[in-house]
Amino acid sequence: MNNIFLIDDDEDDQLLFTDAIELINPALQLDVATNGKIALDQLKVSFSLPDIIFLDLNMPVMNGFEFLTQIKKETQLNKIPIVIFTTSNILRDKELTKEFGAQYFLTKPNNFKALRIELQQILSTVFASD
Amino acid sequence: METQLEANHLERIEELENRLADAEQLIEAIKAGEVDAFALRSNNKSEVFTLQSGDYAYRVLVENFNEGALNITEEGLIVYSNKYFHELLGLPYEKVIGTSLREFLHPESIATFNFLFSAALNGQSKGEINLMGAANLVPVYISLTSLYPQLPTIGAIVTDLTAKKENEEIKIYLEEKVKERTAELQTKNIALENTNAELASFSYVASHDLKEPLRKIQTYSGRILELENFSGATQDYFNRIIKSSERMQNLIDSLLEFSRANMSELIFEPCDLNTIVEESISDLHLSILKKQATIEYNDLPTIQGGHIQLSQLFTNLLDNAIKYSRTEIKPLIKITSSIVKGKKIEHSSANHQKEYHEIKIADNGIGFEKEYVTKIFELFQRLHHKNEYSGTGIGLAIVKKIVGNHNGFITADGRSDIGSTFTIYLPTA
């Protein structure tokens, strides 16, 4: 079954994200890390790599941009598709993260239903191409 | 011998006749007042004789001079003072005559006076000194002239500088005041600029950070509604929570927009208003379709401005016109433009030296009462209940701010149930 890795320091967003994934498919595996550094350390020693990473931009210790820069250097990890999952909807952020190697950009919606639908779309696109 | 004597007599007579003629001529001249003084040589020395009648005019002149006039001996004693001078000191004539001028000097002026006086003994000198009057200090300008060799004295003309000094003092005082006030204003200006910048960043940060918890409230409420099977009433309450949060979100978004409509983010470039209106129409595509609105415009000018802000300006105004339309009639909005002279515009912000683009946005909507003409541009002003018409009361405040950013001004004119006209004035150069 598919593995999902969420990197986000916001507890509410972790909870809602988990909830939405659960509703989409209870069989999906979800791991959570609260900043880029923890995530990177975890990924480097992991036996089963995630199929997709959801990455918040604004985090302590190591933010999303730094994480993108670091993971690009890891030959084992730099093929994993990355979805930016942030409150920002600034065009500059969208363009910049694309340059940094992120494939998708999902602005955290203020509507649970919208979150679920958008997540479902992204997951089905990514997993279909597996 | 006799003829020789006779000839001598004749010569003598002729000489005497000539002298007599000269003397008669002189007497005639003196009678006619043509002579003030004459010099006679006696003992190999010229002596000047003045005539009372000739003197008289000068005495009157000097006595009534609107300056102080003095005659001072080489020791400094005042032997003549005109009326003006002793009045200037506020002393009677007797106290001045026969007194040394030095007695009327302010102690600080003694050195200057001594210098001027010794210089005057050999010719002339001029300078400013302070005299001590009966009641107060009198600043004067004194001009000293040696009257030697005609007289063994020094003439002095004394000009009162009191008024001039007072004026100078007032001028200095005023200049200092102006400097003070300018400095104060500059300080206040800097403080104001800082406050403005702080306020702008505050409202930006505040609205940005306000959005986070609000998003959570909305998402959790939605989640709960999806998860549980609630009674009709509970569902209704939750929907109301969601509606309120949405409304708050709109407010925050508008506030963000308002704080973004800043001068600092404005880059002036040529903007074709036809293109800008076109863009606004495409932004409002959905609501135009929904209300079946018609927007007419042509030959709008190209102006210097910020593209994004101008775009927002027209979008807000058009959005407003569509939103506040009458239910029984399809919205019709006309945008027209012309050039007017500043002095023809009845508005306190109009610069009479300038020319303006007068851009009118007229609709056939619900209009508004005259009394709201200025109020509608204020932040959070709503003329209608929020259930009647949606809106945050920020749109027109943004419009006004953007027009101001472009050195222009905006007026509104409306009639209930007939329509509104917003007129934007932007300087042509």
Short mmCIF file of N, CA and C in Angstrom, two decimals, chain A residues 3-94:
data_model
loop_
_atom_site.label_atom_id
_atom_site.label_comp_id
_atom_site.label_asym_id
_atom_site.label_seq_id
_atom_site.Cartn_x
_atom_site.Cartn_y
_atom_site.Cartn_z
N ASN A 3 2.59 4.85 0.78
CA ASN A 3 3.07 5.57 1.96
C ASN A 3 3.03 7.07 1.73
N ILE A 4 2.52 7.79 2.71
CA ILE A 4 2.47 9.26 2.63
C ILE A 4 3.27 9.83 3.79
N PHE A 5 4.06 10.88 3.51
CA PHE A 5 4.86 11.50 4.56
C PHE A 5 4.46 12.99 4.63
N LEU A 6 3.97 13.41 5.81
CA LEU A 6 3.61 14.80 5.99
C LEU A 6 4.65 15.50 6.86
N ILE A 7 5.16 16.61 6.39
CA ILE A 7 6.11 17.40 7.18
C ILE A 7 5.46 18.75 7.49
N ASP A 8 4.98 18.88 8.72
CA ASP A 8 4.23 20.08 9.11
C ASP A 8 4.28 20.22 10.62
N ASP A 9 4.56 21.44 11.10
CA ASP A 9 4.66 21.62 12.55
C ASP A 9 3.32 21.97 13.18
N ASP A 10 2.30 22.23 12.39
CA ASP A 10 1.01 22.66 12.91
C ASP A 10 0.15 21.45 13.28
N GLU A 11 -0.15 21.35 14.58
CA GLU A 11 -0.89 20.18 15.07
C GLU A 11 -2.28 20.06 14.46
N ASP A 12 -2.95 21.20 14.29
CA ASP A 12 -4.29 21.17 13.71
C ASP A 12 -4.25 20.65 12.29
N ASP A 13 -3.26 21.14 11.55
CA ASP A 13 -3.16 20.71 10.16
C ASP A 13 -2.80 19.22 10.08
N GLN A 14 -1.96 18.76 11.02
CA GLN A 14 -1.64 17.32 11.07
C GLN A 14 -2.91 16.51 11.29
N LEU A 15 -3.72 16.99 12.27
CA LEU A 15 -4.94 16.28 12.64
C LEU A 15 -5.93 16.23 11.47
N LEU A 16 -6.16 17.38 10.85
CA LEU A 16 -7.13 17.47 9.75
C LEU A 16 -6.64 16.68 8.53
N PHE A 17 -5.33 16.75 8.31
CA PHE A 17 -4.73 16.02 7.19
C PHE A 17 -4.92 14.51 7.40
N THR A 18 -4.57 14.05 8.59
CA THR A 18 -4.71 12.64 8.94
C THR A 18 -6.15 12.18 8.76
N ASP A 19 -7.05 13.04 9.24
CA ASP A 19 -8.47 12.77 9.15
C ASP A 19 -8.92 12.61 7.70
N ALA A 20 -8.46 13.53 6.87
CA ALA A 20 -8.85 13.51 5.46
C ALA A 20 -8.31 12.26 4.76
N ILE A 21 -7.05 11.93 5.03
CA ILE A 21 -6.43 10.73 4.44
C ILE A 21 -7.22 9.48 4.86
N GLU A 22 -7.57 9.45 6.13
CA GLU A 22 -8.34 8.35 6.70
C GLU A 22 -9.66 8.17 5.93
N LEU A 23 -10.30 9.30 5.61
CA LEU A 23 -11.57 9.25 4.89
C LEU A 23 -11.39 8.84 3.44
N ILE A 24 -10.27 9.28 2.85
CA ILE A 24 -10.01 8.93 1.44
C ILE A 24 -9.76 7.42 1.31
N ASN A 25 -8.85 6.93 2.15
CA ASN A 25 -8.55 5.49 2.12
C ASN A 25 -7.90 5.09 3.44
N PRO A 26 -8.62 4.35 4.26
CA PRO A 26 -8.10 4.00 5.60
C PRO A 26 -6.83 3.14 5.52
N ALA A 27 -6.58 2.58 4.37
CA ALA A 27 -5.42 1.69 4.26
C ALA A 27 -4.12 2.44 3.98
N LEU A 28 -4.24 3.75 3.67
CA LEU A 28 -3.03 4.53 3.37
C LEU A 28 -2.17 4.69 4.61
N GLN A 29 -0.83 4.56 4.41
CA GLN A 29 0.13 4.72 5.51
C GLN A 29 0.51 6.19 5.63
N LEU A 30 0.46 6.73 6.82
CA LEU A 30 0.85 8.13 6.98
C LEU A 30 1.87 8.30 8.10
N ASP A 31 2.99 8.94 7.76
CA ASP A 31 3.99 9.32 8.77
C ASP A 31 4.05 10.84 8.84
N VAL A 32 4.33 11.33 10.05
CA VAL A 32 4.38 12.78 10.23
C VAL A 32 5.69 13.20 10.88
N ALA A 33 6.30 14.25 10.37
CA ALA A 33 7.46 14.87 11.03
C ALA A 33 7.16 16.35 11.21
N THR A 34 7.70 16.95 12.28
CA THR A 34 7.30 18.32 12.59
C THR A 34 8.25 19.39 12.04
N ASN A 35 9.36 19.00 11.44
CA ASN A 35 10.14 19.98 10.66
C ASN A 35 11.05 19.27 9.66
N GLY A 36 11.68 20.03 8.80
CA GLY A 36 12.47 19.47 7.71
C GLY A 36 13.64 18.63 8.20
N LYS A 37 14.27 19.07 9.31
CA LYS A 37 15.45 18.39 9.82
C LYS A 37 15.08 16.98 10.29
N ILE A 38 14.03 16.91 11.12
CA ILE A 38 13.56 15.61 11.62
C ILE A 38 13.21 14.69 10.45
N ALA A 39 12.49 15.27 9.49
CA ALA A 39 12.05 14.49 8.33
C ALA A 39 13.24 13.93 7.57
N LEU A 40 14.24 14.80 7.32
CA LEU A 40 15.41 14.39 6.54
C LEU A 40 16.19 13.29 7.27
N ASP A 41 16.39 13.47 8.59
CA ASP A 41 17.09 12.45 9.39
C ASP A 41 16.35 11.12 9.32
N GLN A 42 15.03 11.22 9.41
CA GLN A 42 14.20 10.02 9.40
C GLN A 42 14.30 9.31 8.04
N LEU A 43 14.19 10.11 6.98
CA LEU A 43 14.19 9.56 5.63
C LEU A 43 15.51 8.87 5.29
N LYS A 44 16.62 9.44 5.79
CA LYS A 44 17.94 8.91 5.46
C LYS A 44 18.14 7.49 5.98
N VAL A 45 17.46 7.17 7.09
CA VAL A 45 17.66 5.84 7.69
C VAL A 45 16.47 4.92 7.47
N SER A 46 15.45 5.43 6.71
CA SER A 46 14.22 4.67 6.56
C SER A 46 14.39 3.48 5.61
N PHE A 47 13.74 2.37 5.92
CA PHE A 47 13.78 1.19 5.04
C PHE A 47 12.74 1.29 3.95
N SER A 48 11.57 1.85 4.33
CA SER A 48 10.54 1.98 3.31
C SER A 48 10.29 3.47 3.06
N LEU A 49 10.70 3.90 1.87
CA LEU A 49 10.57 5.32 1.54
C LEU A 49 9.12 5.66 1.17
N PRO A 50 8.68 6.89 1.49
CA PRO A 50 7.30 7.29 1.15
C PRO A 50 7.12 7.44 -0.36
N ASP A 51 5.88 7.32 -0.82
CA ASP A 51 5.59 7.48 -2.24
C ASP A 51 5.34 8.96 -2.56
N ILE A 52 5.03 9.72 -1.53
CA ILE A 52 4.77 11.15 -1.73
C ILE A 52 5.04 11.91 -0.43
N ILE A 53 5.55 13.12 -0.58
CA ILE A 53 5.82 13.95 0.61
C ILE A 53 4.97 15.21 0.53
N PHE A 54 4.26 15.53 1.60
CA PHE A 54 3.56 16.81 1.73
C PHE A 54 4.40 17.70 2.64
N LEU A 55 4.74 18.87 2.13
CA LEU A 55 5.73 19.70 2.83
C LEU A 55 5.20 21.11 3.11
N ASP A 56 5.16 21.45 4.40
CA ASP A 56 4.81 22.82 4.80
C ASP A 56 6.03 23.71 4.52
N LEU A 57 5.82 25.00 4.31
CA LEU A 57 6.96 25.88 4.01
C LEU A 57 7.51 26.54 5.27
N ASN A 58 6.59 27.06 6.09
CA ASN A 58 7.00 27.83 7.26
C ASN A 58 7.10 26.91 8.49
N MET A 59 8.30 26.50 8.80
CA MET A 59 8.51 25.60 9.96
C MET A 59 9.77 26.02 10.70
N PRO A 60 9.85 25.70 11.98
CA PRO A 60 11.08 26.01 12.71
C PRO A 60 12.20 25.03 12.33
N VAL A 61 13.40 25.34 12.79
CA VAL A 61 14.61 24.52 12.61
C VAL A 61 15.01 24.41 11.13
N MET A 62 14.19 23.70 10.35
CA MET A 62 14.47 23.66 8.91
C MET A 62 13.17 23.86 8.15
N ASN A 63 13.11 24.95 7.38
CA ASN A 63 11.86 25.25 6.68
C ASN A 63 11.77 24.47 5.36
N GLY A 64 10.66 24.64 4.67
CA GLY A 64 10.38 23.87 3.46
C GLY A 64 11.41 24.07 2.36
N PHE A 65 11.84 25.33 2.19
CA PHE A 65 12.81 25.61 1.12
C PHE A 65 14.14 24.92 1.38
N GLU A 66 14.59 24.98 2.65
CA GLU A 66 15.86 24.32 3.00
C GLU A 66 15.74 22.81 2.79
N PHE A 67 14.57 22.27 3.20
CA PHE A 67 14.35 20.84 3.03
C PHE A 67 14.46 20.45 1.56
N LEU A 68 13.84 21.28 0.69
CA LEU A 68 13.89 21.01 -0.75
C LEU A 68 15.32 20.99 -1.26
N THR A 69 16.13 21.96 -0.78
CA THR A 69 17.52 22.05 -1.19
C THR A 69 18.30 20.81 -0.75
N GLN A 70 18.06 20.40 0.51
CA GLN A 70 18.79 19.25 1.07
C GLN A 70 18.42 17.94 0.38
N ILE A 71 17.13 17.75 0.17
CA ILE A 71 16.68 16.44 -0.34
C ILE A 71 17.13 16.24 -1.79
N LYS A 72 17.34 17.35 -2.50
CA LYS A 72 17.82 17.27 -3.90
C LYS A 72 19.19 16.60 -3.97
N LYS A 73 19.98 16.77 -2.89
CA LYS A 73 21.35 16.24 -2.88
C LYS A 73 21.37 14.74 -2.58
N GLU A 74 20.22 14.24 -2.06
CA GLU A 74 20.16 12.82 -1.67
C GLU A 74 19.67 11.99 -2.85
N THR A 75 20.58 11.23 -3.44
CA THR A 75 20.21 10.47 -4.64
C THR A 75 19.13 9.44 -4.37
N GLN A 76 19.08 8.95 -3.11
CA GLN A 76 18.06 7.96 -2.75
C GLN A 76 16.68 8.59 -2.67
N LEU A 77 16.68 9.88 -2.34
CA LEU A 77 15.40 10.51 -1.98
C LEU A 77 14.87 11.49 -3.02
N ASN A 78 15.75 11.95 -3.93
CA ASN A 78 15.34 13.09 -4.77
C ASN A 78 14.34 12.76 -5.88
N LYS A 79 13.89 11.52 -5.92
CA LYS A 79 12.88 11.18 -6.93
C LYS A 79 11.45 11.19 -6.35
N ILE A 80 11.37 11.28 -5.02
CA ILE A 80 10.05 11.24 -4.39
C ILE A 80 9.27 12.52 -4.74
N PRO A 81 8.04 12.38 -5.25
CA PRO A 81 7.26 13.58 -5.57
C PRO A 81 6.92 14.39 -4.31
N ILE A 82 7.03 15.71 -4.43
CA ILE A 82 6.78 16.57 -3.28
C ILE A 82 5.63 17.54 -3.57
N VAL A 83 4.69 17.59 -2.61
CA VAL A 83 3.58 18.53 -2.70
C VAL A 83 3.79 19.59 -1.62
N ILE A 84 3.85 20.85 -2.04
CA ILE A 84 3.93 21.92 -1.05
C ILE A 84 2.54 22.09 -0.43
N PHE A 85 2.49 22.06 0.90
CA PHE A 85 1.23 22.15 1.62
C PHE A 85 1.35 23.31 2.61
N THR A 86 0.80 24.47 2.18
CA THR A 86 1.09 25.69 2.92
C THR A 86 -0.12 26.62 2.96
N THR A 87 -0.09 27.60 3.85
CA THR A 87 -1.16 28.61 3.88
C THR A 87 -0.93 29.65 2.79
N SER A 88 0.30 29.73 2.30
CA SER A 88 0.63 30.75 1.30
C SER A 88 -0.10 30.46 -0.02
N ASN A 89 -0.60 31.52 -0.63
CA ASN A 89 -1.08 31.34 -2.00
C ASN A 89 -0.45 32.40 -2.89
N ILE A 90 0.78 32.78 -2.49
CA ILE A 90 1.51 33.80 -3.25
C ILE A 90 2.16 33.15 -4.47
N LEU A 91 1.99 33.77 -5.60
CA LEU A 91 2.50 33.25 -6.87
C LEU A 91 4.01 33.02 -6.81
N ARG A 92 4.70 33.94 -6.13
CA ARG A 92 6.15 33.84 -6.05
C ARG A 92 6.59 32.54 -5.37
N ASP A 93 5.84 32.20 -4.29
CA ASP A 93 6.14 30.95 -3.59
C ASP A 93 5.91 29.75 -4.50
N LYS A 94 4.84 29.84 -5.29
CA LYS A 94 4.52 28.73 -6.19
C LYS A 94 5.65 28.54 -7.20
#
